[in-house]
Short mmCIF file of C-alpha atoms in Angstrom, two decimals:
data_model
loop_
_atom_site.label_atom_id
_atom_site.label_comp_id
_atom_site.label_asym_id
_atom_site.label_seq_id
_atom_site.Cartn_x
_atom_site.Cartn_y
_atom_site.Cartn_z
CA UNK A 1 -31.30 0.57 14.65
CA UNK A 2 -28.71 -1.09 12.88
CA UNK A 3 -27.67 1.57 10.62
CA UNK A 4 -27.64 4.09 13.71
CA UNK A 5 -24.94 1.69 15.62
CA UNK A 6 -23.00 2.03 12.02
CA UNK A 7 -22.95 5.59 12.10
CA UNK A 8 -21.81 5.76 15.43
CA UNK A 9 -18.58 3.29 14.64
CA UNK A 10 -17.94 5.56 11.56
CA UNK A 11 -17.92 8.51 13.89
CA UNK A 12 -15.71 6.81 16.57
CA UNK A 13 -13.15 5.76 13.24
CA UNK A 14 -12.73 8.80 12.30
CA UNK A 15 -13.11 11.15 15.77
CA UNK A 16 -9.03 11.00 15.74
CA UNK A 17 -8.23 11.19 11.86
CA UNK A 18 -6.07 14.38 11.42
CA UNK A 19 -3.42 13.59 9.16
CA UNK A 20 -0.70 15.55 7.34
CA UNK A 21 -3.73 16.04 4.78
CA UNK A 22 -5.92 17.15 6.62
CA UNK A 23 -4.03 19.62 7.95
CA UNK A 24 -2.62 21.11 4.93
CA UNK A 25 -6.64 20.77 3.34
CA UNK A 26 -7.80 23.11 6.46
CA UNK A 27 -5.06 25.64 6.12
CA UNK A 28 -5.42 25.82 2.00
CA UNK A 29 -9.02 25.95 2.29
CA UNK A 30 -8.68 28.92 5.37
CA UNK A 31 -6.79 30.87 2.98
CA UNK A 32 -8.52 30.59 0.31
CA UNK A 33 -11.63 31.55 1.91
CA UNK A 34 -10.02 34.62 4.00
CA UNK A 35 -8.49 35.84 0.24
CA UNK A 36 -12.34 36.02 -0.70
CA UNK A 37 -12.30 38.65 1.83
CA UNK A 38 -14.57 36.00 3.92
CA UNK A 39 -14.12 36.65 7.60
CA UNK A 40 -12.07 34.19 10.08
CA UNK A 41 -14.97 33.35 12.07
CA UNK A 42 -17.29 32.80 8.74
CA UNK A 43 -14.20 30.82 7.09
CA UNK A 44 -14.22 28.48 10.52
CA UNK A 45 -17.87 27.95 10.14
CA UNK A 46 -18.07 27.23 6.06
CA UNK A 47 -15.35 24.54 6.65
CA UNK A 48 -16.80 23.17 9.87
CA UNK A 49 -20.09 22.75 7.92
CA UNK A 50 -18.73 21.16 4.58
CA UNK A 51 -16.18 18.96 5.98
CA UNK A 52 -17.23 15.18 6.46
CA UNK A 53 -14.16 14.85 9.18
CA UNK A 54 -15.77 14.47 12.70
CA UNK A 55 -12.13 15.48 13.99
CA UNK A 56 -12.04 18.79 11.53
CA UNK A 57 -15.44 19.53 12.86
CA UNK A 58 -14.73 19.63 16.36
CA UNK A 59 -11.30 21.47 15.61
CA UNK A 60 -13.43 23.92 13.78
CA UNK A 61 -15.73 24.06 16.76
CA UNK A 62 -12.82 24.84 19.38
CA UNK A 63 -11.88 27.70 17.01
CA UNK A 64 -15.02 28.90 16.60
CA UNK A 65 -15.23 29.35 20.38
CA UNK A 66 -11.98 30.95 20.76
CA UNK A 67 -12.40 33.55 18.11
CA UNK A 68 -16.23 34.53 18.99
CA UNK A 69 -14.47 35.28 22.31
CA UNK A 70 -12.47 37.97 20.07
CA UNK A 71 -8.85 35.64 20.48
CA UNK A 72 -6.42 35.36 17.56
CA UNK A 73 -6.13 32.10 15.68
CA UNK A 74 -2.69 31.37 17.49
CA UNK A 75 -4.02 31.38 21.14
CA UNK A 76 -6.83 29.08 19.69
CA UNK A 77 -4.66 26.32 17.88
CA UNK A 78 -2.75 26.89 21.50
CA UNK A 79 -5.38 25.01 22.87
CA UNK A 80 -5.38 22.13 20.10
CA UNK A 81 -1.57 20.69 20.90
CA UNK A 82 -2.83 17.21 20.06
CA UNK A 83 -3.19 18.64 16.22
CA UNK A 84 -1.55 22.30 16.07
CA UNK A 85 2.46 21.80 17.83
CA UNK A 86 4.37 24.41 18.89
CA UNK A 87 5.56 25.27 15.82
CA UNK A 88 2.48 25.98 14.32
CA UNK A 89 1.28 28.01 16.99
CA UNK A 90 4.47 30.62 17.40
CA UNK A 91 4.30 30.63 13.62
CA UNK A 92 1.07 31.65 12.81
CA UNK A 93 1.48 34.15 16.23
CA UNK A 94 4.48 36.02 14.23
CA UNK A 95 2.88 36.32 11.18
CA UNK A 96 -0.68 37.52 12.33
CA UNK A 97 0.62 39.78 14.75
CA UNK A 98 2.34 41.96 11.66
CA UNK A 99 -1.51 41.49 9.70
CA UNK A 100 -0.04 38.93 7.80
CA UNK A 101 -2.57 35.97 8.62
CA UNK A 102 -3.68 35.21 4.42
CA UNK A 103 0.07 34.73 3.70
CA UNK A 104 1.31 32.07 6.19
CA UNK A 105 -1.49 30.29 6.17
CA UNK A 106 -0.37 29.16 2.39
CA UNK A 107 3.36 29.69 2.71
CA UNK A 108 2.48 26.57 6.03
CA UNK A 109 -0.26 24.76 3.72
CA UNK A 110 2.59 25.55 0.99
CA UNK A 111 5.33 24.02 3.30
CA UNK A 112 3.71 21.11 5.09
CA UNK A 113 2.44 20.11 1.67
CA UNK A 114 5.91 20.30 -0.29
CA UNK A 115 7.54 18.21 2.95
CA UNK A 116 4.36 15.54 2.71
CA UNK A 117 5.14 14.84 -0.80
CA UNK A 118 9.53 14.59 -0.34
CA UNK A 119 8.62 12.64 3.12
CA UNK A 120 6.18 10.36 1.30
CA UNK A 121 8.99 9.93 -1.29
CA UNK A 122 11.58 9.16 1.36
CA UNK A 123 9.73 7.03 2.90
CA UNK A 124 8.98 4.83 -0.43
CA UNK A 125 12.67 4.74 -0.95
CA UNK A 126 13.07 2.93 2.29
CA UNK A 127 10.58 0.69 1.92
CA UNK A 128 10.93 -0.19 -1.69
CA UNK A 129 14.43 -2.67 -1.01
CA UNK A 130 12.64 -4.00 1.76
CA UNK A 131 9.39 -4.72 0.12
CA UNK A 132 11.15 -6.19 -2.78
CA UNK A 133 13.42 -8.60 -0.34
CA UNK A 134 10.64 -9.53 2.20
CA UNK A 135 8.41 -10.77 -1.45
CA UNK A 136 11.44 -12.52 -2.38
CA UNK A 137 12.01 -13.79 0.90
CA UNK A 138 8.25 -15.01 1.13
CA UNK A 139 8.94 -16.63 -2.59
CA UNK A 140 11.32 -18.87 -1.33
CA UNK A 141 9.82 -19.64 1.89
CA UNK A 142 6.75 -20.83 0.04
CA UNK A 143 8.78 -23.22 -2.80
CA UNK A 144 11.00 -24.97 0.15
CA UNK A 145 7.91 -25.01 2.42
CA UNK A 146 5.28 -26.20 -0.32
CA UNK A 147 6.58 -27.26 -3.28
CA UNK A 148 9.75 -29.40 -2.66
CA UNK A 149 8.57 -31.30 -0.22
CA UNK A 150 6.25 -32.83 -2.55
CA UNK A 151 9.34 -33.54 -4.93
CA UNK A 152 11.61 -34.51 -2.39
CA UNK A 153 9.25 -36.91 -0.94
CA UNK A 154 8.99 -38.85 -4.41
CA UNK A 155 12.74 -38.98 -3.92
CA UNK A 156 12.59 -40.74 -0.62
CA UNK A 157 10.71 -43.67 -2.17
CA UNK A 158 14.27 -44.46 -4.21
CA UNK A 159 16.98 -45.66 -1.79
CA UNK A 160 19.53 -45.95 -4.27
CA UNK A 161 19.29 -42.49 -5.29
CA UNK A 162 22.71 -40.87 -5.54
CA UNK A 163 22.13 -36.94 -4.58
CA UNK A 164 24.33 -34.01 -5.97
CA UNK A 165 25.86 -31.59 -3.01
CA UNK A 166 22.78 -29.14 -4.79
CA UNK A 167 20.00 -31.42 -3.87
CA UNK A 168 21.20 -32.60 -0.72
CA UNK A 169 21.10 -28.39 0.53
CA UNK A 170 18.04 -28.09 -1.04
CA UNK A 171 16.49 -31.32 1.19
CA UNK A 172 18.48 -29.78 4.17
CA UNK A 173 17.32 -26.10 3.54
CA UNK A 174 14.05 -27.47 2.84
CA UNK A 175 13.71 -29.77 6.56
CA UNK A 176 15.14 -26.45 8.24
CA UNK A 177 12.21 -24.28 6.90
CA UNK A 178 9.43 -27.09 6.92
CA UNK A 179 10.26 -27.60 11.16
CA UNK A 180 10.96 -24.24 12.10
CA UNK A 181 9.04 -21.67 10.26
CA UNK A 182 7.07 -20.57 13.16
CA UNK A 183 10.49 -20.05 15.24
CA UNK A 184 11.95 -18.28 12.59
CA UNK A 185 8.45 -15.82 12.19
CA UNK A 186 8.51 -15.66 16.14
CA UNK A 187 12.70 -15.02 15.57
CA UNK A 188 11.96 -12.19 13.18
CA UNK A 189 9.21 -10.73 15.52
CA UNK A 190 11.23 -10.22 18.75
CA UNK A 191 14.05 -8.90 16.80
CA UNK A 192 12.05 -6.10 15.27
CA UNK A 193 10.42 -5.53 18.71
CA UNK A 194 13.98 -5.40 20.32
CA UNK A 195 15.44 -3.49 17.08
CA UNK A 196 12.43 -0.75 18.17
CA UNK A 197 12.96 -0.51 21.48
CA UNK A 198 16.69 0.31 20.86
CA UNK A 199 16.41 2.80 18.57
CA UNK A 200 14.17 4.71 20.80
CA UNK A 201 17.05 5.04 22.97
CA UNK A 202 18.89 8.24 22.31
CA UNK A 203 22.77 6.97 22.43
CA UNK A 204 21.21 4.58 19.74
CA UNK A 205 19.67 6.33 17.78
CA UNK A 206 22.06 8.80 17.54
CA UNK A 207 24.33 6.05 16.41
CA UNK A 208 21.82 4.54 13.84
CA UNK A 209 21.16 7.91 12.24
CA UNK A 210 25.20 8.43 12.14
CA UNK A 211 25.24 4.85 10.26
CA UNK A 212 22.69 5.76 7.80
CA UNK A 213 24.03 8.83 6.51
CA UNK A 214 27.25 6.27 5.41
CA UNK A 215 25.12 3.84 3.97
CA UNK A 216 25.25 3.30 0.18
CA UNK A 217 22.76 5.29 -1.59
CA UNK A 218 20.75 5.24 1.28
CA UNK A 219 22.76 7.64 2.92
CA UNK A 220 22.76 10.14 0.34
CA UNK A 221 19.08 10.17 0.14
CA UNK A 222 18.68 10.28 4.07
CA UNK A 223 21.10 13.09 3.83
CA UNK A 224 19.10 15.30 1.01
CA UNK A 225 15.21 14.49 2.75
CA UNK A 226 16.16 15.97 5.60
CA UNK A 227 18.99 18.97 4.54
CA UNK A 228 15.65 20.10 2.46
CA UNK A 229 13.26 19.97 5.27
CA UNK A 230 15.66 21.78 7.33
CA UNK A 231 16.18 24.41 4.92
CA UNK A 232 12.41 25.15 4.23
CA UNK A 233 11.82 25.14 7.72
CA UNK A 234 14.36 27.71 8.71
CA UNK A 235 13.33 29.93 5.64
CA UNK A 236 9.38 30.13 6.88
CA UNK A 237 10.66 30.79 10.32
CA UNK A 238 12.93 33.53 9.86
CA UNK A 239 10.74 35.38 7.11
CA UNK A 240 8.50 35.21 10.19
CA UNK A 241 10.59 37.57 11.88
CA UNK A 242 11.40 35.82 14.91
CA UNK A 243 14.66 35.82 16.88
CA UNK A 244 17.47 33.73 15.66
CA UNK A 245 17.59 31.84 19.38
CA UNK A 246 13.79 31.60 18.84
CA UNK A 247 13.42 30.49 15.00
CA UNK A 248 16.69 27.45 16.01
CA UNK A 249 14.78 26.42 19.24
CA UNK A 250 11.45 26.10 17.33
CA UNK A 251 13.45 24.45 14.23
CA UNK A 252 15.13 22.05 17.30
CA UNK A 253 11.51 20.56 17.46
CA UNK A 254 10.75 20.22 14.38
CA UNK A 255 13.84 18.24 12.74
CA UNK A 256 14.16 14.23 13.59
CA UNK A 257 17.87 13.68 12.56
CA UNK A 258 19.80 13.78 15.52
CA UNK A 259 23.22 15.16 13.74
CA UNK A 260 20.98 17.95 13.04
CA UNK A 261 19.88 18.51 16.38
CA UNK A 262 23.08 18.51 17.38
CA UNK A 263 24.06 21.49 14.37
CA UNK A 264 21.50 23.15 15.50
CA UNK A 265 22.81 23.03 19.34
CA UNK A 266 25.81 24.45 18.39
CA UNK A 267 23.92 27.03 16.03
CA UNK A 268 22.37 28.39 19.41
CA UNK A 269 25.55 28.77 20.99
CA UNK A 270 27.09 30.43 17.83
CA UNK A 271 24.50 33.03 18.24
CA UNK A 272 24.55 33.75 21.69
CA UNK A 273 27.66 34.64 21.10
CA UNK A 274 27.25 36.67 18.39
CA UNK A 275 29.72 34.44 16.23
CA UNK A 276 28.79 33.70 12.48
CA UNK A 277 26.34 30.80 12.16
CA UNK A 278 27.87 29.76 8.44
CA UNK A 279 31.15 29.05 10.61
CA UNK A 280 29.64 26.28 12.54
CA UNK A 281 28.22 24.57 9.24
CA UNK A 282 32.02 23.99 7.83
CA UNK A 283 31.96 21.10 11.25
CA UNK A 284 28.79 18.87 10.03
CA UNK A 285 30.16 18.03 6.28
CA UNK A 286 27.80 14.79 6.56
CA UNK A 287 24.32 17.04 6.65
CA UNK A 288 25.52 20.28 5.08
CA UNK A 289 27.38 19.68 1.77
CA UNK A 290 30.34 22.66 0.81
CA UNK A 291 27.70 24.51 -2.02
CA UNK A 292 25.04 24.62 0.25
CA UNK A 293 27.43 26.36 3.22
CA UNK A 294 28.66 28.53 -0.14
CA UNK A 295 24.98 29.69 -0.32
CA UNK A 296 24.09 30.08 3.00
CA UNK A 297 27.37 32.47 3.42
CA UNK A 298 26.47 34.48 0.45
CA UNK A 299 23.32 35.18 2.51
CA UNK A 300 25.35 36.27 5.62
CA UNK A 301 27.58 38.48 3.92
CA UNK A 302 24.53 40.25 1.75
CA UNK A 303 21.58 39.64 3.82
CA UNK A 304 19.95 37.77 0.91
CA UNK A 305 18.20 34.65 2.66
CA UNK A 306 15.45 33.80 0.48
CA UNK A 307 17.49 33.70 -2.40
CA UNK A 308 19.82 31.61 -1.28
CA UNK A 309 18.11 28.58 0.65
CA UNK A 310 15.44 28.85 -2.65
CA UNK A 311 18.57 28.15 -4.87
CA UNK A 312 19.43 25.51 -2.46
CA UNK A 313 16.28 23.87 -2.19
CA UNK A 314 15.87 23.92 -5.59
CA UNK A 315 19.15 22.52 -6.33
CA UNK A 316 19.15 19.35 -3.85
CA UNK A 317 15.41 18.90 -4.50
CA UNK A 318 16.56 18.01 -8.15
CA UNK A 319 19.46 15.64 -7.22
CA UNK A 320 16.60 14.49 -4.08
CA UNK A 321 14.25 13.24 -7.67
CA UNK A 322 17.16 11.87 -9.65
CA UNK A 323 18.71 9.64 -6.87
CA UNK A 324 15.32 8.58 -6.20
CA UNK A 325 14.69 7.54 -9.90
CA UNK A 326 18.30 5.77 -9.71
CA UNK A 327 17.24 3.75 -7.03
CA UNK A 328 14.93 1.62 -8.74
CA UNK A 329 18.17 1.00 -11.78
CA UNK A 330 20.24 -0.26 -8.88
CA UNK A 331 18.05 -2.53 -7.14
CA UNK A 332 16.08 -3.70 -9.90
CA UNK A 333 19.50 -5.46 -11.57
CA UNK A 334 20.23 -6.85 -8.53
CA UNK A 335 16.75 -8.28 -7.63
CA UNK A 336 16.98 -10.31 -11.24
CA UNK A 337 20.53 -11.69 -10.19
CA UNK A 338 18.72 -12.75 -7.15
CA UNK A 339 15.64 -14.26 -8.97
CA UNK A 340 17.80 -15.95 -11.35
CA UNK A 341 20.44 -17.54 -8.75
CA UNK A 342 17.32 -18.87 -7.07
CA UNK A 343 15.53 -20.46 -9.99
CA UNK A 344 18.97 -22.30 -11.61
CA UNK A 345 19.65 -23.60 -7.89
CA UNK A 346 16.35 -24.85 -7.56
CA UNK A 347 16.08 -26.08 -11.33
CA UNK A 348 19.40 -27.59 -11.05
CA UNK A 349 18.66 -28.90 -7.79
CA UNK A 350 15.11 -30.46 -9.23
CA UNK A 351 16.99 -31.85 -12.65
CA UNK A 352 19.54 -33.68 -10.34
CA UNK A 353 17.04 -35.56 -8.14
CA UNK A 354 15.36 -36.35 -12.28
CA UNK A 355 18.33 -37.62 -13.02
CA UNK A 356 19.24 -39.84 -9.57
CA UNK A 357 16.09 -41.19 -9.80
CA UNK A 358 16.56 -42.11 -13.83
CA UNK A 359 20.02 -44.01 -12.80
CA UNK A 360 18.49 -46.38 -9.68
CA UNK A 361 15.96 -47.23 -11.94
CA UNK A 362 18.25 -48.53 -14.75
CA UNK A 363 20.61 -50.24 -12.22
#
């Protein structure tokens, strides 16, 4: 009985799972199977039946339904928004209406697989100074809150202690954390939760997404994560032979920088009116650097896409790995300044109240 209510939990924890992975494991393993000249409908079934992902099995299901009904894959993964976005869907619609079904399902596992792995790498980048300063911040936290009071109380038994101006901030910084840690946690809380709420606001977050493109380092890296998922997205849209208004409105959805949105905007109305689209790029320096606009206008002038977002990719992809590998140069230094400014104020601090307590006891 007890292992059946287990079971059931395990079912329930993973009903919703569909990540990123997941997604590009079911398009990989589609392809692969349909290149074995297996059919769609068999290719649903094998991975329905080998998959130990109650939410891949019940997508599998829904597409097994649609396609015994003799529907294309894009009017099934229609029907699965909450997994398969619009994107997906108009994709995979352009492609397998021109019998072309084997090839974008890897050019998307290719795509959604290449973005995972420079989003993943992103995201470490902004997390990595903030993991190192919330373990530093949690370092000292724990010696004013734990440790020196133990010292400083030994202290408090001499009266005719003189203190240095170092010990008496340490007691002082070391009262302040001791009686208000849990406003300052409660503090830090709200202003996240405020922080979030915001950024969700469009004026704002237009204006925090302007602010991090100037940032230090930061900026630059911001800058190249999402100029190459912009450029791999247009490329697999357009090789899908869509219309320009079409492959811009889709690549609208799919981008999360703002600034870009906004390019992209203007990119729309470029086209309507059947100006140049490289002409608009020369007003967002911040997102699209000179070389890449270079490119991009080779491509206008002789029709030669591909070859020039690959060359671009390619090229900011490289600089994308060695600011990335710079980051942890920078912040590392920095981190042992901080670390050793901490443990000669503290040791100082310590050696001082030694000392006071050495000359009450020979007066």
């Amino acid at each position: 009985m007890i292992d059946k209510y287990i079971q059931k939990l395990l079912v329930l924890k993973d009903y919703w799972r569909f990540s990123m992975k997941d997604k590009i494991f079911f398009l990989r393993e589609l392809s692969y199977l349909i290149s074995w000249w297996i059919s769609i409908v068999e290719s649903i079934t094998i991975i329905r039946s080998t998959t130990d992902n109650y939410t891949l099995k019940d997508i599998c299901n829904k597409i097994y339904e649609s396609l015994r009904k003799w529907e294309p894959l894009y009017r099934a993964l229609s029907r699965l928004r909450r997994y398969f976005n619009e994107w997906d869907v108009n994709i995979v619609r352009s492609w397998e209406n021109s019998g072309e079904l084997l090839n974008v399902l890897r050019y998307l596992a290719d795509e959604y697989e290449f973005i995972y792995d420079v989003k993943s790498k992103y995201i470490w980048a902004m997390i990595y100074p903030a993991l190192i300063f919330v373990v530093a911040i949690a370092a000292v936290v724990v010696i004013f809150k734990y440790i020196l009071p133990g010292i400083l109380w030994i202290l408090s038994e001499f009266d005719g202690a003189k203190l240095p101006w170092s010990t008496q901030m340490l007691i002082f910084i070391t009262n302040f954390v001791t009686k208000y840690s849990m406003d300052i946690v409660v503090f830090l809380v709200i202003a996240l939760v405020v922080f979030g709420i915001i950024i969700a606001t469009e004026e704002w977050k237009k204006y925090f997404d302007r602010v991090m493109l100037k940032v230090p380092i930061f900026g630059k890296i911001t800058m190249t994560y999402h100029l190459i998922k912009y450029l791999r997205y247009q490329k697999l849209l357009i090789y899908s032979g869509m219309p320009y208004i079409d492959v811009f409105r889709l690549l609208r959805d799919v981008v999360t920088h703002s600034t870009y949105k906004e390019l992209i905007d203007d990119i729309i109305i470029a086209v309507r009116k059947w100006e140049k689209m490289v002409d608009v790029l020369y007003d967002y320096p911040s997102i699209i650097p000179r070389d890449v606009v270079a490119l991009l206008k080779v491509w206008e002038e002789s029709a030669a896409l591909g070859k020039s977002i690959d060359n671009a990719v390619r090229l900011y992809s490289q600089e994308f790995e060695k600011t990335l590998n710079n980051l942890s140069k920078i912040i590392e230094p920095i981190l042992v300044i901080w670390v050793w400014f901490l443990v000669w104020f503290v040791s100082i601090s310590v050696f001082s109240i030694i000392w006071s307590i050495m000359d009450s006891l020979e007066v």
